[in-house]
Coordinates of C-alpha atoms in Angstrom, one line a residue:
M1 CA 0.0 0.0 0.0
D2 CA 1.2 3.5 -0.9
R3 CA 2.7 5.3 2.2
R4 CA 0.7 8.4 1.3
R5 CA -2.5 6.4 1.7
I6 CA -1.2 4.8 5.0
A7 CA -0.5 8.3 6.3
V8 CA -3.9 9.7 5.5
I9 CA -5.6 6.7 7.0
A10 CA -3.6 7.0 10.2
A11 CA -4.3 10.7 10.4
A12 CA -8.0 10.1 9.9
V13 CA -8.0 7.5 12.6
V14 CA -6.4 9.9 15.1
L15 CA -8.7 12.7 14.2
F16 CA -11.9 10.6 14.3
G17 CA -10.9 8.9 17.5
G18 CA -9.4 11.6 19.6
A19 CA -7.9 14.9 18.4
V20 CA -11.0 15.6 16.2
A21 CA -12.9 16.4 19.4
V22 CA -10.8 19.6 19.6
L23 CA -11.4 20.5 16.0
R24 CA -15.1 19.8 16.3
T25 CA -15.4 21.8 19.5
T26 CA -13.5 24.9 18.3
G27 CA -15.2 24.9 14.9
A28 CA -13.6 25.5 11.5
P29 CA -13.6 29.2 10.7
E30 CA -12.8 30.1 7.1
S31 CA -12.3 33.8 8.1
P32 CA -10.1 35.5 10.7
T33 CA -11.4 35.5 14.3
T34 CA -10.4 37.1 17.5
A35 CA -8.3 35.3 20.1
T36 CA -11.4 34.8 22.3
T37 CA -14.2 34.2 19.8
S38 CA -14.4 31.2 17.5
A39 CA -16.7 31.4 14.6
P40 CA -19.1 28.4 14.0
P41 CA -18.2 26.1 11.2
P42 CA -19.9 26.9 7.8
T43 CA -22.9 24.8 6.7
S44 CA -22.5 25.8 3.1
L45 CA -19.5 26.5 0.8
A46 CA -19.0 28.7 -2.3
P47 CA -17.0 27.1 -5.1
F48 CA -13.4 28.2 -5.3
A49 CA -10.4 27.2 -7.3
G50 CA -6.9 28.7 -6.9
E51 CA -4.5 29.4 -9.7
G52 CA -3.6 26.3 -11.5
V53 CA -6.2 24.2 -9.7
L54 CA -8.8 22.1 -11.5
V55 CA -11.8 21.0 -9.5
P56 CA -14.4 18.4 -10.5
T57 CA -17.9 19.4 -11.6
P58 CA -21.2 17.6 -11.4
G59 CA -22.3 15.4 -14.3
A60 CA -25.7 13.9 -15.0
P61 CA -27.9 13.1 -12.0
P62 CA -27.8 9.5 -10.7
T63 CA -30.3 6.8 -11.8
A64 CA -33.1 5.9 -9.5
P65 CA -32.7 2.8 -7.2
T66 CA -34.7 -0.3 -8.2
A67 CA -36.1 -3.4 -6.5
L68 CA -37.4 -1.7 -3.4
S69 CA -38.4 -4.3 -0.8
F70 CA -39.7 -4.3 2.7
R71 CA -39.4 -6.7 5.7
A72 CA -41.8 -5.9 8.5
G73 CA -41.2 -6.5 12.2
P74 CA -42.6 -5.2 15.5
H75 CA -42.5 -1.3 15.3
R76 CA -40.0 -1.5 12.4
L77 CA -39.5 -1.8 8.7
Q78 CA -36.3 -3.0 7.0
V79 CA -36.0 -1.4 3.5
R80 CA -33.7 -2.7 0.9
W81 CA -33.0 -1.7 -2.7
T82 CA -30.6 -2.1 -5.6
G83 CA -28.3 0.6 -6.8
E84 CA -24.6 1.7 -7.2
A85 CA -24.7 5.3 -6.0
P86 CA -22.3 6.4 -3.2
G87 CA -25.2 7.4 -1.0
Y88 CA -29.0 7.4 -0.6
E89 CA -31.6 9.6 0.9
V90 CA -34.6 7.8 2.5
R91 CA -37.8 9.6 3.4
W92 CA -40.8 8.0 5.2
G93 CA -44.0 8.8 7.1
R94 CA -47.5 7.6 7.7
D95 CA -49.2 10.9 6.6
G96 CA -46.5 12.4 4.5
L97 CA -42.8 12.1 4.3
D98 CA -41.8 13.9 7.5
R99 CA -38.7 11.8 8.5
S100 CA -35.5 11.2 6.6
T101 CA -32.0 9.7 6.8
L102 CA -28.9 9.5 4.7
T103 CA -27.0 6.3 4.3
T104 CA -24.2 4.7 2.2
R105 CA -25.8 1.3 2.3
N106 CA -28.4 -0.3 0.1
A107 CA -30.5 -1.0 3.2
T108 CA -31.9 0.8 6.2
E109 CA -34.1 0.1 9.2
L110 CA -36.9 2.4 10.3
N111 CA -37.8 2.0 14.0
G112 CA -40.2 3.5 16.5
L113 CA -43.1 2.9 14.1
D114 CA -46.7 2.0 14.9
D115 CA -47.8 -1.5 14.2
D116 CA -50.5 -2.2 11.7
V117 CA -50.1 1.2 10.1
Q118 CA -48.9 1.7 6.5
Y119 CA -45.9 3.9 6.0
T120 CA -44.9 5.4 2.6
V121 CA -41.2 5.3 1.8
E122 CA -39.1 7.0 -0.9
V123 CA -35.5 6.3 -1.7
R124 CA -33.3 8.5 -3.9
A125 CA -29.8 7.9 -5.1
V126 CA -27.4 10.8 -4.2
D127 CA -24.2 11.4 -6.1
A128 CA -21.0 13.0 -4.9
F129 CA -22.3 16.5 -5.5
G130 CA -25.7 16.1 -3.8
Q131 CA -27.6 15.6 -7.0
R132 CA -30.7 13.4 -6.5
S133 CA -32.3 10.7 -8.7
E134 CA -36.0 10.2 -9.2
P135 CA -37.4 8.4 -6.2
A136 CA -38.2 4.7 -5.9
R137 CA -41.5 4.5 -3.9
G138 CA -43.1 1.8 -1.9
A139 CA -45.1 1.2 1.3
G140 CA -44.8 -1.2 4.2
T141 CA -46.7 -2.0 7.4
P142 CA -44.9 -2.9 10.7
Q143 CA -46.4 -6.0 12.3
S144 CA -45.9 -7.9 15.5
S145 CA -45.7 -11.6 15.5
R146 CA -46.4 -14.2 18.3
V147 CA -43.5 -15.7 20.1
D148 CA -44.1 -19.0 21.9
A149 CA -42.0 -18.8 25.1
G150 CA -42.6 -18.5 28.8
F151 CA -40.7 -15.2 29.1
V152 CA -41.2 -12.5 26.4
D153 CA -40.1 -8.9 26.6
R154 CA -40.4 -6.6 23.6
F155 CA -39.0 -3.5 25.5
D156 CA -41.6 -1.2 23.9
Q157 CA -42.8 0.2 27.2
P158 CA -41.5 3.7 28.2
N159 CA -39.8 2.3 31.3
A160 CA -37.7 -0.3 29.5
P161 CA -36.0 -2.4 30.9
D162 CA -38.7 -3.4 33.4
P163 CA -36.8 -3.4 36.7
T164 CA -39.0 -6.3 38.0
R165 CA -37.5 -8.4 35.1
W166 CA -34.0 -7.2 34.6
R167 CA -30.8 -6.1 36.3
L168 CA -27.9 -4.2 34.6
S169 CA -24.4 -4.7 35.8
S170 CA -21.2 -3.1 34.6
R171 CA -18.2 -1.2 35.8
P172 CA -19.2 2.0 37.6
N173 CA -20.5 4.6 35.2
C174 CA -19.7 2.4 32.2
A175 CA -23.1 1.3 30.9
R176 CA -26.8 2.0 30.7
A177 CA -29.9 0.2 29.7
T178 CA -32.5 2.7 28.6
P179 CA -35.7 3.1 26.5
G180 CA -34.8 4.1 23.0
R181 CA -35.7 7.6 21.6
D182 CA -36.7 8.9 18.2
D183 CA -35.3 6.5 15.6
D184 CA -34.5 4.0 18.4
G185 CA -38.1 4.3 19.8
R186 CA -39.9 1.3 21.2
R187 CA -36.9 -0.8 21.9
L188 CA -34.1 -1.1 24.5
V189 CA -30.7 0.7 24.0
L190 CA -27.8 -1.1 25.7
S191 CA -24.9 1.4 25.7
S192 CA -21.4 1.5 27.1
N193 CA -18.6 4.0 27.0
C194 CA -15.7 1.9 28.5
A195 CA -13.4 0.0 26.2
S196 CA -13.7 -3.8 26.6
A197 CA -15.9 -3.5 29.7
P198 CA -19.1 -5.5 28.9
A199 CA -22.5 -4.1 29.7
V200 CA -24.5 -7.0 31.1
L201 CA -28.2 -7.3 31.2
R202 CA -29.3 -10.1 33.5
S203 CA -32.8 -11.7 33.6
R204 CA -34.3 -12.1 37.0
A205 CA -36.3 -15.0 35.7
P206 CA -34.2 -18.2 35.4
F207 CA -33.7 -20.0 32.1
V208 CA -35.0 -23.5 32.4
L209 CA -34.7 -26.7 30.4
H210 CA -37.6 -29.1 29.9
D211 CA -36.5 -32.7 29.2
G212 CA -33.1 -31.3 28.4
A213 CA -34.3 -28.9 25.8
G214 CA -34.8 -25.1 25.7
R215 CA -34.5 -22.0 23.5
F216 CA -33.2 -18.5 24.0
L217 CA -34.1 -15.9 21.4
V218 CA -33.0 -12.3 21.0
D219 CA -33.7 -9.6 18.3
T220 CA -30.9 -7.1 18.1
D221 CA -28.7 -5.2 15.7
G222 CA -25.2 -6.4 15.2
P223 CA -22.3 -5.5 17.5
G224 CA -20.2 -2.6 16.2
L225 CA -16.8 -2.7 14.7
D226 CA -14.7 -5.4 16.5
G227 CA -17.5 -5.7 19.1
E228 CA -19.0 -8.8 20.8
L229 CA -22.5 -9.9 21.5
L230 CA -22.8 -12.6 24.2
V231 CA -25.6 -14.8 25.5
D232 CA -24.5 -16.6 28.6
L233 CA -26.5 -19.4 30.3
A234 CA -24.8 -19.9 33.7
P235 CA -25.7 -22.4 36.4
G236 CA -25.1 -20.0 39.3
P237 CA -25.8 -16.4 40.6
F238 CA -23.5 -14.4 38.2
S239 CA -23.6 -10.6 37.7
A240 CA -21.2 -11.1 34.7
V241 CA -19.6 -14.2 33.3
P242 CA -15.9 -14.1 32.8
G243 CA -14.2 -15.9 30.0
D244 CA -11.0 -17.6 28.9
P245 CA -11.7 -20.1 30.3
L246 CA -15.4 -20.1 31.1
P247 CA -16.6 -21.2 34.5
P248 CA -17.8 -24.8 34.7
G249 CA -21.2 -25.5 33.2
V250 CA -21.6 -22.1 31.4
L251 CA -23.0 -22.3 27.9
R252 CA -22.1 -19.2 25.8
L253 CA -23.1 -17.9 22.4
R254 CA -20.5 -15.5 21.1
V255 CA -21.1 -13.3 18.0
A256 CA -18.1 -11.2 17.1
S257 CA -17.5 -8.7 14.3
G258 CA -14.2 -8.0 12.6
G259 CA -12.2 -8.6 9.5
G260 CA -15.2 -8.2 7.2
T261 CA -17.1 -11.1 8.6
S262 CA -18.9 -12.2 11.8
T263 CA -17.7 -15.1 13.9
V264 CA -20.3 -17.3 15.6
E265 CA -19.2 -19.7 18.4
V266 CA -20.7 -21.9 21.1
L267 CA -18.3 -21.9 24.0
T268 CA -17.9 -24.1 27.1
A269 CA -15.3 -24.6 29.8
E270 CA -14.4 -27.9 28.2
G271 CA -13.6 -26.2 24.8
T272 CA -16.3 -28.0 22.9
P273 CA -15.8 -27.1 19.2
T274 CA -18.3 -25.3 17.1
T275 CA -19.2 -26.5 13.6
A276 CA -20.0 -23.8 11.1
V277 CA -22.9 -24.6 8.9
R278 CA -22.7 -21.5 6.7
A279 CA -20.5 -18.4 6.8
V280 CA -22.0 -15.3 8.4
P281 CA -21.2 -12.0 6.7
L282 CA -20.3 -8.9 8.6
L283 CA -23.6 -7.8 10.2
E284 CA -24.9 -4.5 9.1
P285 CA -25.0 -1.9 11.9
G286 CA -28.5 -0.8 12.7
I287 CA -30.2 -3.8 11.1
T288 CA -32.1 -6.1 13.4
H289 CA -31.4 -9.8 13.3
R290 CA -32.9 -12.7 15.2
W291 CA -30.6 -15.0 17.0
E292 CA -31.8 -18.3 18.5
L293 CA -29.8 -20.6 20.7
L294 CA -31.5 -24.0 20.6
I295 CA -30.5 -26.5 23.3
R296 CA -31.2 -30.2 22.9
P297 CA -30.1 -33.2 25.0
D298 CA -27.4 -34.0 22.5
G299 CA -26.1 -30.6 21.4
V300 CA -26.8 -27.0 20.5
S301 CA -27.7 -25.1 17.3
V302 CA -27.4 -21.4 16.5
V303 CA -30.1 -20.0 14.2
L304 CA -29.8 -16.6 12.5
D305 CA -32.9 -15.2 10.9
G306 CA -34.5 -18.6 10.6
S307 CA -31.4 -20.3 9.1
T308 CA -29.0 -22.6 11.1
V309 CA -25.4 -21.1 11.0
A310 CA -23.6 -23.2 13.6
T311 CA -23.9 -26.4 15.7
S312 CA -22.1 -27.8 18.6
T313 CA -22.0 -31.0 20.6
A314 CA -22.0 -29.0 23.9
V315 CA -24.5 -30.3 26.4
A316 CA -26.1 -28.4 29.2
R317 CA -25.6 -30.4 32.4
W318 CA -28.1 -28.4 34.4
S319 CA -31.8 -27.8 34.4
E320 CA -31.8 -24.1 35.4
A321 CA -29.4 -21.2 34.7
T322 CA -29.0 -17.5 34.9
A323 CA -29.6 -15.8 31.5
L324 CA -27.3 -12.9 30.7
L325 CA -27.1 -10.7 27.5
S326 CA -24.0 -8.6 27.1
V327 CA -22.1 -6.4 24.6
S328 CA -18.6 -5.1 24.6
G329 CA -16.0 -3.6 22.3
P330 CA -12.7 -1.7 22.1
T331 CA -14.4 1.7 22.3
G332 CA -17.7 0.8 24.0
Q333 CA -20.8 -0.3 22.2
R334 CA -24.4 0.8 21.5
V335 CA -26.9 -1.8 20.4
A336 CA -30.7 -1.8 20.3
V337 CA -32.6 -4.8 21.6
S338 CA -36.2 -5.3 20.5
L339 CA -37.0 -8.7 21.8
V340 CA -35.8 -11.3 24.3
A341 CA -37.7 -14.6 24.8
F342 CA -36.8 -17.9 26.4
D343 CA -38.1 -20.8 28.4
A344 CA -38.3 -19.5 31.9
G345 CA -39.1 -20.4 35.5
A346 CA -41.0 -18.3 37.9
L347 CA -40.0 -14.6 38.3
P348 CA -38.9 -14.0 41.9
P349 CA -40.7 -11.3 43.9
Y350 CA -39.4 -7.8 43.1
V351 CA -37.7 -5.7 45.8
P352 CA -35.9 -2.5 44.6
S353 CA -32.2 -2.4 45.3
P354 CA -30.5 0.7 46.7
K355 CA -27.3 2.1 45.2
V356 CA -24.3 0.0 46.1
D357 CA -20.8 1.3 46.9
V358 CA -18.1 -1.4 47.1
V359 CA -14.4 -0.8 48.1
V360 CA -11.5 -3.1 48.7
A361 CA -9.5 -2.6 51.9
A362 CA -7.4 -4.6 54.4
K363 CA -9.8 -3.7 57.1
A364 CA -13.4 -2.5 57.0
A365 CA -14.0 1.0 58.3
E366 CA -16.5 1.5 61.1
D367 CA -19.6 2.5 59.2
E368 CA -22.6 4.3 60.5
A369 CA -25.3 2.0 61.7
G370 CA -27.5 2.8 58.7
Q371 CA -31.2 2.2 58.2
P372 CA -32.7 -1.2 57.5
V373 CA -34.5 -1.5 54.1
A374 CA -38.2 -2.0 54.6
G375 CA -39.6 -5.4 53.7
V376 CA -36.2 -7.0 53.1
T377 CA -35.6 -10.5 54.5
G378 CA -32.1 -10.9 53.0
G379 CA -30.1 -10.5 49.8
Q380 CA -27.4 -11.6 47.5
L381 CA -24.4 -9.4 46.5
R382 CA -22.8 -10.6 43.3
L383 CA -19.3 -9.3 42.4
T384 CA -16.7 -9.7 39.7
L385 CA -13.1 -9.4 41.0
L386 CA -10.2 -8.3 38.9
H387 CA -6.7 -9.1 40.3
S388 CA -3.2 -10.2 39.3
D389 CA -2.7 -12.7 42.1
T390 CA -1.0 -15.9 40.8
A391 CA -2.0 -18.2 43.7
P392 CA -3.4 -21.5 42.4
S393 CA -6.7 -21.3 44.4
A394 CA -8.9 -18.6 45.7
P395 CA -8.1 -17.1 49.1
D396 CA -10.7 -17.0 51.8
L397 CA -12.5 -13.7 51.1
S398 CA -15.2 -11.9 53.0
V399 CA -17.2 -8.7 52.5
V400 CA -18.4 -6.5 55.3
V401 CA -21.9 -5.1 54.7
G402 CA -23.8 -3.0 57.3
G403 CA -21.2 -4.0 59.9
V404 CA -21.8 -7.7 59.3
S405 CA -19.0 -9.9 57.9
V406 CA -20.2 -12.3 55.2
P407 CA -18.0 -14.9 53.4
L408 CA -17.6 -14.6 49.6
R409 CA -18.0 -17.8 47.7
P410 CA -17.6 -18.6 44.0
A411 CA -20.6 -18.1 41.9
V412 CA -20.3 -21.7 40.7
A413 CA -18.4 -24.6 42.4
G414 CA -15.0 -25.2 40.8
E415 CA -14.5 -21.8 39.3
A416 CA -10.8 -21.0 38.8
W417 CA -9.2 -18.1 40.8
R418 CA -8.3 -15.7 38.0
S419 CA -8.9 -12.1 37.1
G420 CA -12.6 -11.9 36.5
Y421 CA -13.5 -14.2 39.4
A422 CA -17.2 -14.2 40.1
A423 CA -18.0 -14.1 43.8
V424 CA -21.3 -14.1 45.8
A425 CA -22.1 -13.0 49.3
D426 CA -25.4 -14.3 50.8
L427 CA -26.5 -11.3 53.0
P428 CA -28.6 -11.8 56.1
K429 CA -31.4 -9.4 56.9
E430 CA -29.4 -7.4 59.4
A431 CA -26.6 -6.7 56.9
V432 CA -29.0 -4.9 54.5
R433 CA -28.7 -1.3 55.8
V434 CA -28.2 1.9 53.9
V435 CA -26.7 5.3 54.7
D436 CA -28.2 8.1 52.7
G437 CA -29.8 5.6 50.3
T438 CA -26.5 3.7 49.6
L439 CA -25.5 0.2 50.8
H440 CA -21.8 0.3 51.6
A441 CA -19.7 -2.9 51.3
T442 CA -16.0 -3.6 51.8
V443 CA -14.2 -6.6 50.3
V444 CA -11.6 -7.4 53.0
S445 CA -8.3 -8.3 51.3
T446 CA -4.7 -7.3 51.3
L447 CA -4.4 -8.4 47.6
R448 CA -4.5 -5.9 44.8
V449 CA -8.1 -6.5 43.9
Q450 CA -10.6 -4.3 41.9
V451 CA -14.3 -4.8 41.9
S452 CA -15.8 -4.8 38.4
H453 CA -19.4 -5.7 38.0
V454 CA -21.7 -5.3 41.0
D455 CA -25.2 -6.7 41.2
L456 CA -27.5 -6.7 44.3
E457 CA -30.6 -9.0 44.4
L458 CA -32.8 -8.5 47.5
A459 CA -35.5 -10.8 48.9
G460 CA -38.6 -9.8 50.7
T461 CA -41.8 -7.9 50.0
F462 CA -42.5 -4.6 48.2
T463 CA -45.8 -2.8 47.5
G464 CA -44.6 0.4 45.9
T465 CA -44.0 1.4 42.3
P466 CA -40.8 0.3 40.6
P467 CA -38.5 3.2 39.8
S468 CA -38.1 4.6 36.3
T469 CA -34.9 3.9 34.4
D470 CA -32.4 6.5 33.1
T471 CA -33.9 8.1 30.0
A472 CA -30.7 8.9 28.1
P473 CA -28.3 6.3 26.6
L474 CA -24.5 6.9 27.0
G475 CA -23.1 8.7 23.9
G476 CA -26.4 9.2 22.1
V477 CA -26.8 8.8 18.4
E478 CA -24.8 11.4 16.5
R479 CA -24.6 11.5 12.8
E480 CA -21.0 12.0 11.7
L481 CA -19.6 12.8 8.3
A482 CA -18.3 9.9 6.2
R483 CA -14.6 9.0 6.7
A484 CA -12.1 10.5 4.3
T485 CA -9.1 8.8 2.7
G486 CA -6.9 10.2 0.0
S487 CA -3.8 9.5 -2.1
V488 CA -1.6 11.4 -4.6
L489 CA -1.6 10.5 -8.3
D490 CA 0.7 11.8 -11.1
A491 CA -0.5 14.1 -13.8
A492 CA -1.8 11.1 -15.8
G493 CA -3.8 9.9 -12.9
H494 CA -1.5 7.0 -12.0
P495 CA -0.6 6.2 -8.4
V496 CA 2.9 7.5 -7.6
P497 CA 5.1 4.5 -6.5
E498 CA 6.0 4.4 -2.9
G499 CA 9.0 6.5 -2.0
T500 CA 8.9 8.3 -5.4
P501 CA 8.7 12.1 -5.2
V502 CA 6.0 13.9 -7.3
Q503 CA 7.5 15.5 -10.4
R504 CA 7.1 19.2 -10.9
G505 CA 4.1 20.3 -12.9
R506 CA 0.8 18.8 -11.7
L507 CA -0.4 16.3 -9.2
V508 CA -3.9 14.8 -8.8
L509 CA -5.5 14.4 -5.4
D510 CA -7.8 11.4 -5.2
L511 CA -10.3 11.8 -2.4
V512 CA -12.7 9.1 -1.3
L513 CA -15.5 9.4 1.4
D514 CA -17.1 6.3 2.6
A515 CA -19.0 4.9 5.6
S516 CA -20.9 1.9 6.6
G517 CA -24.4 3.2 7.4
P518 CA -26.3 6.4 8.3
V519 CA -24.2 9.6 8.1
A520 CA -24.6 13.3 8.4
G521 CA -25.2 15.4 5.3
L522 CA -22.0 16.8 3.6
A523 CA -22.0 20.5 2.6
G524 CA -18.6 20.2 0.9
F525 CA -14.9 20.3 1.6
T526 CA -11.9 22.6 1.3
V527 CA -8.4 21.8 0.2
R528 CA -5.3 23.4 1.6
V529 CA -1.7 22.9 0.6
D530 CA 0.8 23.8 3.4
G531 CA -2.0 25.8 5.1
D532 CA -3.0 27.9 2.0
R533 CA -6.5 27.3 0.7
V534 CA -6.5 26.2 -2.9
A535 CA -10.0 24.9 -3.5
S536 CA -13.5 24.7 -2.1
V537 CA -16.0 22.2 -3.4
P538 CA -19.6 22.5 -2.5
T539 CA -21.7 19.2 -2.5
T540 CA -25.2 20.4 -2.2
A541 CA -26.5 20.7 -5.8
A542 CA -29.9 19.4 -4.7
G543 CA -29.4 18.7 -1.0
P544 CA -26.5 17.4 1.0
A545 CA -24.2 14.7 -0.4
V546 CA -23.5 11.5 1.5
A547 CA -20.2 10.2 0.3
G548 CA -18.4 9.9 -3.1
R549 CA -15.1 10.3 -4.9
W550 CA -13.5 13.4 -6.3
R551 CA -10.2 14.2 -8.2
L552 CA -8.6 17.6 -8.1
A553 CA -5.5 18.7 -10.1
V554 CA -3.0 21.0 -8.4
N555 CA -0.1 22.9 -10.0
T556 CA 3.1 22.1 -8.1
G557 CA 5.4 24.3 -10.2
A558 CA 5.6 27.0 -7.5
L559 CA 6.3 24.6 -4.7
S560 CA 9.7 24.1 -3.2
A561 CA 11.5 20.8 -3.4
G562 CA 10.8 18.5 -0.4
P563 CA 7.9 17.6 1.8
H564 CA 4.4 19.2 1.6
L565 CA 1.0 18.5 3.2
V566 CA -2.5 18.6 1.8
E567 CA -5.4 19.1 4.3
V568 CA -8.9 18.2 3.3
R569 CA -11.5 19.6 5.6
L570 CA -15.1 18.3 5.5
F571 CA -18.2 20.3 6.6
G572 CA -21.7 19.2 7.3
T573 CA -25.0 20.9 6.4
S574 CA -26.0 21.1 10.0
A575 CA -24.4 23.3 12.6
D576 CA -24.5 20.2 15.0
T577 CA -22.2 18.3 12.7
R578 CA -18.6 18.6 13.7
P579 CA -16.1 19.2 10.9
T580 CA -13.3 16.6 10.3
S581 CA -10.0 16.7 8.5
A582 CA -7.7 14.3 6.7
F583 CA -4.1 14.8 5.7
V584 CA -2.2 13.7 2.6
P585 CA 1.6 14.2 2.6
F586 CA 3.7 14.3 -0.6
F587 CA 7.2 15.2 -1.8
V588 CA 8.2 17.4 -4.7
A589 CA 11.2 16.3 -6.7
Q590 CA 14.3 18.5 -7.0

């Protein structure tokens, strides 16, 4: 690969992942500003070409998409079409086209819709200059379908997830489970903002097998780039299930994205192999898929959208387990869940849990007496412990809660002492006391131990109203501009070989904008060489562009020999869209 392309990709990664936050916050003024005032970024650009610069111009409008099709689901429509444009504009509504989105894919999912109501949809192709095609039109009707299972939750209530049914556990301030808003309406949003720290949703109802058979079903969109979606069935009181290796008896479905494909595995502590029935492509972000884990007395099958994709000879050696759904990724994750259903046992009585604060110390501090929690007859504190201790077996650990010392035991017998150790404390009634609404707990240990996931399950009676959940996901949906990459070509349009300087005269900048889903509208971009603006290219001929490819010719005759730098800066059509930049270095020959 050309070093110029590598350089611009690396610069774009840095900008999109970190430094771009500074650029986006300060704006991108195209005119002088004072030292204390920053002008907002422009949302439209005037065409400009410096001396010796040739900029591209629009051609004929794109052709309309074809083969528009619909797949209905509860409160949603999946829309697909055929076309080869760099982007598309989708408009929809029930009494007019009052909602819209821009995407680079040939598919999108419309959520938060009313069931049994027809929605009209228009899809237009969008070229690199914002020119629109004639629309492809169609209509679809969202519909709910019956699911035959003892436990069914569609997460379409305003208080999702129902606290009488679910618990969320994660590292402190790392995750939320909240009702979706707007385009995520009528489904659950599971969001995290901590790298590689899973956000775990635990069912309070146990998963049960009948005659050795059972089924777990989840409707969710795919995990993000290099992300993981896990379904764990664990024969013990876990708040989160560690891996590598799994605790004894745990049956795990793992769906991982990366490398242009999706990996599907059934994992056990014994290392039972998974047999792939068919390859699974990289799941499209924002598109809901149905996963089913089918358990039989002689093995397990994984079904994706009605088609078996993997099998395993793994056998569940239990009749009841804790069911957990989790997502994780290198930069956090955000997935939407619209259905969970499984064969379940009785839902235990609901008792609201107070906030829990857990610390690790060699000796527990003398806490205030605290107030007992009304109606509580006991409880269970579930913890995940991170450590670097190399001892072959777990030490005797205890936790002090409400002035009462309670032993910590493994969540399942035989669990190895390793980082990610799942421990449980069975709390007597007198230990469940709160100070200012918080239950304080101290893990007594002289080891270097950190407490990861915390989960408190109380027993007793409760006659009040369950509390509402947080209403805002972590890191809400923010449409960003498509990602930019660029390279330098010679005057004939051929790639300049690696390590070869550009000859004096003219070079061609090849700029590509691409994305993998919904994006913000592109107003245009500017090109600077060594800080001097040489071109501005608007991309709003009939509305904002989405993505595309452009080639600009630049005169290098006046440039000195040696290294130079091209900056391409992208601007959105909304003031809420943060500008981004990509850089292309090149060398001019002597």
